[in-house]
Coordinates of C-alpha atoms and ligand atoms in Angstrom, one line a residue:
M311 CA 20.5 118.1 53.5
K312 CA 21.8 119.3 56.8
I313 CA 22.2 116.3 59.0
L314 CA 23.1 115.8 62.7
V315 CA 24.6 112.4 63.7
I316 CA 24.6 111.6 67.4
G317 CA 27.7 109.5 67.6
G318 CA 29.3 109.3 64.2
T319 CA 32.9 108.4 64.9
V320 CA 32.8 104.6 64.8
F321 CA 31.5 101.8 62.6
L322 CA 27.9 102.4 61.6
G323 CA 27.8 106.0 62.6
R324 CA 31.1 106.6 60.8
A325 CA 29.7 104.9 57.7
I326 CA 26.7 107.2 57.8
V327 CA 28.9 110.3 58.1
D328 CA 31.1 109.1 55.2
E329 CA 28.1 108.4 53.0
A330 CA 26.5 111.7 53.9
L331 CA 29.7 113.6 53.0
R332 CA 30.0 111.6 49.7
R333 CA 26.5 112.8 48.8
G334 CA 27.4 116.5 49.6
H335 CA 25.3 116.8 52.7
E336 CA 26.3 119.2 55.5
V337 CA 27.1 117.1 58.6
T338 CA 27.3 117.9 62.3
V339 CA 28.3 115.2 64.7
F340 CA 27.6 115.2 68.5
N341 CA 29.7 113.0 70.7
R342 CA 32.0 113.1 73.8
G343 CA 35.3 112.7 71.9
Q344 CA 36.1 109.4 73.6
S345 CA 35.8 107.1 70.6
G346 CA 37.9 108.9 68.1
P347 CA 39.2 112.2 66.8
A348 CA 37.2 114.9 65.1
L349 CA 36.5 114.1 61.4
A350 CA 37.6 116.3 58.6
G351 CA 34.8 118.0 56.7
V352 CA 32.3 117.7 59.6
E353 CA 31.2 120.1 62.3
T354 CA 32.0 118.5 65.6
V355 CA 30.1 119.4 68.7
R356 CA 31.4 117.8 71.9
G357 CA 29.0 116.7 74.7
D358 CA 27.4 113.9 76.5
R359 CA 23.9 113.0 75.4
E360 CA 23.0 112.3 79.0
D361 CA 23.6 116.0 79.8
D362 CA 20.7 118.4 79.1
G363 CA 23.0 121.3 79.2
A364 CA 25.2 119.9 76.5
L365 CA 22.1 119.2 74.4
A366 CA 20.9 122.7 74.9
A367 CA 24.3 124.0 73.7
L368 CA 24.1 121.7 70.7
V369 CA 20.8 123.0 69.4
E370 CA 21.5 126.7 70.2
G371 CA 21.4 128.5 66.9
R372 CA 21.3 125.3 64.8
S373 CA 18.7 123.3 62.9
W374 CA 18.8 120.2 60.6
D375 CA 16.8 118.5 58.0
G376 CA 17.3 115.2 59.9
V377 CA 19.0 113.7 62.9
V378 CA 20.4 110.2 63.0
D379 CA 20.7 108.7 66.4
T380 CA 23.2 105.9 66.3
C381 CA 23.9 105.4 70.0
G382 CA 20.6 105.3 71.9
F383 CA 20.4 102.4 74.3
E384 CA 18.2 103.7 77.2
P385 CA 14.7 105.3 76.8
L386 CA 15.2 108.0 79.4
T387 CA 18.5 109.1 77.6
V388 CA 16.9 109.1 74.2
A389 CA 14.0 111.2 75.6
K390 CA 16.5 114.0 76.3
S391 CA 17.6 114.3 72.7
V392 CA 14.1 113.9 71.4
R393 CA 13.0 116.8 73.6
A394 CA 16.1 118.9 72.8
L395 CA 15.7 118.4 69.0
A396 CA 11.9 118.9 68.8
G397 CA 11.4 121.8 66.4
R398 CA 15.2 121.7 65.5
A399 CA 15.1 118.8 63.0
G400 CA 12.6 117.8 60.4
A401 CA 13.0 114.1 61.0
Y402 CA 14.5 111.8 63.7
A403 CA 16.1 108.6 62.4
F404 CA 16.7 106.1 65.3
V405 CA 19.1 103.2 64.8
S406 CA 17.4 100.4 66.7
S407 CA 18.0 96.6 66.3
F408 CA 16.4 93.3 65.8
H409 CA 16.6 93.1 69.6
A410 CA 13.5 95.4 69.8
Y411 CA 11.4 92.4 68.5
A412 CA 10.3 90.1 71.2
D413 CA 10.6 86.9 69.1
W414 CA 14.1 87.4 67.7
P415 CA 16.2 85.2 67.4
A416 CA 13.8 82.4 68.0
L417 CA 11.6 83.4 65.1
G418 CA 12.4 85.2 61.8
V419 CA 10.8 88.5 62.5
D420 CA 9.3 91.1 60.2
E421 CA 8.0 94.7 60.9
S422 CA 4.5 93.5 61.9
M423 CA 5.7 91.3 64.7
P424 CA 5.4 92.4 68.4
R425 CA 8.1 94.4 70.0
H426 CA 9.2 94.0 73.6
A427 CA 6.9 95.5 76.1
C428 CA 9.4 98.1 77.3
A429 CA 8.0 101.3 78.7
V430 CA 9.2 104.7 77.7
D431 CA 10.6 105.2 81.2
A432 CA 12.2 101.8 81.6
S433 CA 15.7 101.7 83.1
P434 CA 18.3 99.0 82.7
G435 CA 17.3 96.3 85.2
D436 CA 13.6 96.7 84.5
V437 CA 13.8 94.7 81.3
P438 CA 16.6 92.8 79.6
Y439 CA 19.2 95.2 78.2
N440 CA 18.5 94.4 74.6
A441 CA 14.8 95.0 75.1
L442 CA 15.5 98.6 76.0
K443 CA 15.7 99.4 72.2
A444 CA 11.9 98.9 72.0
G445 CA 11.4 101.5 74.7
C446 CA 13.8 103.9 72.9
E447 CA 11.8 103.4 69.7
R448 CA 8.6 104.3 71.6
V449 CA 10.2 107.5 73.0
V450 CA 11.0 108.7 69.5
E451 CA 7.7 107.6 68.0
E452 CA 5.6 109.2 70.7
G453 CA 7.7 112.2 71.4
F454 CA 9.2 113.6 68.2
P455 CA 7.0 116.1 66.4
G456 CA 8.2 115.4 62.9
G457 CA 9.2 112.5 60.6
V458 CA 10.2 109.4 62.5
L459 CA 12.3 106.7 60.9
I460 CA 13.2 103.5 62.7
V461 CA 15.7 101.1 61.2
N462 CA 16.2 97.7 62.8
P463 CA 19.5 96.3 61.6
G464 CA 20.3 92.6 61.8
I465 CA 23.9 91.6 62.3
I466 CA 26.1 94.3 60.8
V467 CA 29.5 93.7 59.3
G468 CA 31.9 95.9 57.3
P469 CA 35.0 98.0 57.7
G470 CA 35.6 99.3 61.2
E471 CA 33.3 96.7 62.8
N472 CA 33.7 97.3 66.5
V473 CA 32.0 94.2 67.9
G474 CA 34.8 92.1 66.3
R475 CA 32.8 89.2 64.8
L476 CA 34.2 89.3 61.3
P477 CA 37.5 90.9 62.3
W478 CA 38.1 88.0 64.7
W479 CA 37.6 85.5 62.0
L480 CA 39.8 87.4 59.6
E481 CA 42.6 87.8 62.1
T482 CA 42.4 84.1 63.2
I483 CA 42.3 82.8 59.6
A484 CA 45.2 85.2 58.6
R485 CA 47.4 83.5 61.1
G486 CA 47.1 80.3 59.0
G487 CA 47.1 76.7 60.1
R488 CA 44.1 74.7 61.2
V489 CA 41.1 76.7 62.3
L490 CA 38.1 75.4 64.0
A491 CA 34.8 76.1 62.2
P492 CA 31.4 75.5 63.8
G493 CA 28.9 73.0 62.6
S494 CA 28.1 72.8 58.9
P495 CA 29.7 75.0 56.1
H496 CA 26.2 75.0 54.5
R497 CA 24.6 76.9 57.4
S498 CA 22.8 79.9 55.9
L499 CA 23.6 83.4 57.3
Q500 CA 22.1 86.8 56.7
L501 CA 24.6 89.7 57.2
V502 CA 24.4 93.3 56.2
D503 CA 27.2 95.8 55.5
A504 CA 27.1 99.0 57.5
R505 CA 27.6 101.0 54.3
D506 CA 24.5 99.5 52.8
I507 CA 22.4 100.5 55.9
A508 CA 24.0 104.0 55.7
A509 CA 23.0 104.5 52.1
F510 CA 19.4 103.2 52.7
L511 CA 18.9 105.4 55.8
L512 CA 20.1 108.5 54.0
D513 CA 17.8 107.7 51.0
R514 CA 14.9 107.4 53.4
L515 CA 15.8 110.7 55.2
A516 CA 15.9 112.4 51.8
D517 CA 12.3 111.1 51.3
G518 CA 11.1 112.7 54.5
G519 CA 12.3 110.1 57.0
V520 CA 9.2 108.2 57.8
G521 CA 8.6 104.5 58.5
R522 CA 10.0 101.4 60.1
Y523 CA 12.4 99.0 58.3
L524 CA 14.2 95.8 59.2
T525 CA 17.5 96.4 57.5
T526 CA 19.4 93.2 57.1
G527 CA 20.8 91.3 54.2
V528 CA 19.0 89.1 51.8
R529 CA 18.0 85.9 53.5
G530 CA 20.8 83.3 52.9
N531 CA 23.1 85.9 51.3
T532 CA 26.0 83.7 52.4
T533 CA 26.8 80.6 54.3
M534 CA 29.2 80.0 57.1
G535 CA 31.4 78.1 54.6
E536 CA 31.3 80.9 52.0
L537 CA 32.0 83.5 54.6
L538 CA 35.1 81.7 56.0
A539 CA 36.3 80.8 52.5
A540 CA 36.1 84.6 51.7
C541 CA 38.2 85.2 54.8
V542 CA 40.8 82.7 53.5
E543 CA 40.7 84.4 50.1
A544 CA 40.9 88.0 51.4
T545 CA 43.8 87.3 53.7
G546 CA 45.7 85.0 51.3
S547 CA 46.1 82.6 54.2
D548 CA 47.0 78.9 54.0
A549 CA 44.4 78.2 56.8
E550 CA 42.6 74.9 56.7
L551 CA 39.1 75.0 58.1
V552 CA 38.2 72.1 60.4
W553 CA 34.4 71.8 60.7
A554 CA 33.6 70.5 64.1
D555 CA 30.3 69.2 65.3
E556 CA 28.1 71.8 67.1
Q557 CA 27.3 69.5 70.1
F558 CA 31.0 68.6 70.5
L559 CA 31.9 72.2 70.6
Q560 CA 29.3 73.0 73.2
D561 CA 30.4 69.9 75.3
Q562 CA 33.9 71.4 75.2
G563 CA 32.5 74.6 76.7
V564 CA 32.8 76.7 73.5
S565 CA 30.2 79.5 73.7
P566 CA 28.1 79.9 70.5
W567 CA 27.8 83.5 69.2
T568 CA 30.6 85.0 71.2
E569 CA 33.6 82.6 71.2
L570 CA 33.0 81.4 67.7
P571 CA 31.4 84.6 66.3
L572 CA 28.3 84.4 64.1
W573 CA 27.8 80.8 65.2
A574 CA 24.1 80.4 66.0
P575 CA 23.6 76.7 66.8
D576 CA 20.9 74.7 65.1
I577 CA 18.5 74.8 68.1
P578 CA 15.0 76.3 68.6
E579 CA 16.3 79.4 70.6
F580 CA 18.3 80.5 67.5
A581 CA 16.0 79.2 64.8
G582 CA 15.1 82.7 63.5
T583 CA 18.6 84.3 63.7
W584 CA 19.2 84.3 60.0
T585 CA 15.6 84.3 58.6
A586 CA 14.3 87.8 59.2
S587 CA 12.5 89.5 56.4
S588 CA 14.2 92.5 54.8
A589 CA 11.6 92.5 52.0
K590 CA 10.2 95.9 52.9
A591 CA 13.6 97.6 52.9
L592 CA 14.6 95.8 49.7
A593 CA 11.4 96.9 48.0
A594 CA 12.1 100.5 49.2
G595 CA 15.5 100.4 47.5
M596 CA 18.0 98.9 49.9
R597 CA 20.9 97.4 48.0
C598 CA 23.2 94.8 49.6
R599 CA 26.7 94.4 48.3
P600 CA 28.2 90.9 48.0
I601 CA 29.6 89.5 51.2
A602 CA 33.0 88.8 49.6
E603 CA 33.3 92.6 49.0
T604 CA 32.5 93.3 52.6
V605 CA 35.1 90.7 53.8
A606 CA 37.8 92.1 51.5
D607 CA 37.2 95.7 52.5
T608 CA 37.1 94.8 56.2
W609 CA 40.4 93.0 55.9
Q610 CA 41.9 96.0 54.1
A611 CA 40.6 98.3 56.9
L612 CA 42.2 96.1 59.5
R613 CA 45.5 96.2 57.7
N614 CA 45.3 100.0 57.5
G615 CA 45.1 100.1 61.3
G616 CA 41.3 100.4 61.5
C617 CA 41.1 98.0 64.4
P618 CA 38.9 99.5 67.1
A619 CA 39.9 99.6 70.8
P620 CA 39.1 97.9 73.1
K621 CA 38.8 94.9 70.9
Y622 CA 36.5 93.0 70.8
L623 CA 33.4 93.1 73.0
Q624 CA 29.7 92.3 72.8
G625 CA 28.4 94.3 75.7
E626 CA 30.8 93.1 78.4
T627 CA 31.5 89.7 76.8
P628 CA 34.8 89.3 74.9
V629 CA 34.3 88.2 71.4
G630 CA 36.5 85.4 69.9
L631 CA 37.9 82.1 71.2
D632 CA 41.2 82.4 73.1
K633 CA 44.1 80.8 71.2
D634 CA 45.0 78.3 73.9
K635 CA 41.4 77.2 74.2
H636 CA 41.1 77.0 70.4
D637 CA 44.1 74.7 70.2
T638 CA 42.9 72.5 73.1
V639 CA 39.5 72.0 71.6
L640 CA 41.0 71.3 68.2
T641 CA 43.3 68.6 69.7
A642 CA 40.2 67.1 71.4
W643 CA 38.4 67.1 68.1
D644 CA 41.3 65.3 66.4
A645 CA 41.5 62.8 69.2
R646 CA 37.8 62.1 68.8
G647 CA 38.3 61.4 65.2
L648 CA 41.1 59.0 66.0
T649 CA 38.8 57.2 68.5
H650 CA 36.2 56.8 65.8
A651 CA 38.8 55.5 63.4
V652 CA 39.9 52.9 66.0
D653 CA 36.3 52.0 66.7
A654 CA 35.6 51.6 63.0
R655 CA 38.5 49.2 62.6
G656 CA 36.9 47.3 65.4
Ligands
NAP1314 N1 26.7 95.7 65.5 C1 25.6 95.1 65.2 O1 25.6 94.0 64.7 C2 24.3 95.8 65.4 C3 23.1 95.1 65.2 C4 21.9 95.7 65.4 C5 21.9 97.1 65.8 N2 23.0 97.7 66.1 C6 23.0 99.1 66.5 O2 23.8 99.9 65.6 C7 24.3 101.0 66.4 C8 25.8 100.9 66.2 O3 26.3 102.2 66.1 P1 27.9 102.6 66.0 O4 28.5 101.5 65.2 O5 28.0 103.9 65.5 O6 28.5 102.4 67.5 P2 28.0 102.8 68.9 O7 28.9 102.1 69.8 O8 26.5 102.5 69.1 O9 28.1 104.4 69.0 C9 29.3 104.9 69.3 C10 29.2 106.4 69.0 O10 28.4 107.1 69.9 C11 29.1 108.1 70.6 N3 28.6 108.1 72.0 C12 28.5 107.1 72.8 N4 28.0 107.4 74.0 C13 27.8 108.8 73.9 C14 27.2 109.7 74.8 N5 26.9 109.4 76.1 N6 27.1 111.0 74.4 C15 27.5 111.4 73.1 N7 28.0 110.5 72.2 C16 28.1 109.2 72.6 C17 30.5 107.7 70.5 O11 31.4 108.7 70.6 P3 32.1 109.1 72.0 O12 32.5 107.8 72.7 O13 33.3 109.9 71.6 O14 31.2 109.9 72.8 C18 30.6 107.1 69.1 O15 30.7 108.1 68.1 C19 23.9 100.8 67.8 O16 22.7 101.6 68.0 C20 23.5 99.4 67.9 O17 22.5 99.1 68.9 C21 24.2 97.1 65.9

């Protein structure tokens, strides 16, 4: 196939480009050149997707079997590429998110559940930022005159991860010593490797690129304990995991999700975080590698200098607990244990 990737230089986009090249596809990437150098074996077209002129130059004299839009976050921006690519690509694959679904993360969503009521002309400020993905989806669905494929990833991990959730755990555990871990080691997670999404998305494009799929891991494909143990194993660290009570951590001002990445507390607002249904994608052929493989490959990529900059952000929020705060909270947790021991002795 001839494939255009909007983005393509980092994490998921890069995984899609790598997999497409591995399959012998002809790949064009369109990006500004700010996130990384041009890739070997790929046609690179520089430009800003906000700029109609740059999009016009991109499509001049070119056409593709499919376009993969990895970096659409605002409906009015996505509308520009949809307009420019109409008649130039057979199918438009849009990388959306669980965030398009109104009930995630409170409920375990599936493809039939309602999406945010985000209009095709909504701007940031009209609706919560995450909800804009629903508006982007509608722009593609209503505006592209060809196959439309929507993938809604869950939490993505893997080599080159640029949010920094798994990389932060790996780097923290690699330093060794006692490491705070949130809640229960038995807490079930549901993670998906970027490379598995890439393979599935390209399979679907080869089939005509039509449909909507939640693309996350098998429900319960790991637990917090197994994930962190895999980090200990991969890094060869002597780290000792210290499992601290969730309420205690919150009382100490530790923010779930961002400061201790992948920690979704056991409260109603997060009840569906790790219980989405990937049944449709799995039935259509999505394969999910074991989490231990993802962890080992992510550590290898970090050691090879694959650490993205700036590190690590979720939107504007830094990811990962500051070392001093970590040590202060750990000391407080130990002191709490001592208090209990004294109490127990009476
Ligand atoms: N991480 C998760 O757990 C998660 C979960 C659910 C969904 N998702 C979705 O998965 C996707 C992640 O994609 P990704 O990993 O490839 O990273 P990304 O940060 O979404 O995309 C970055 C790529 O887009 C290019 N780009 C950014 N702005 C551009 C512009 N104005 N014009 C042209 N190119 C532009 C960048 O190159 P230049 O900077 O050089 O232009 C870079 O190649 C996102 O859509 C995200 O919403 C992620």
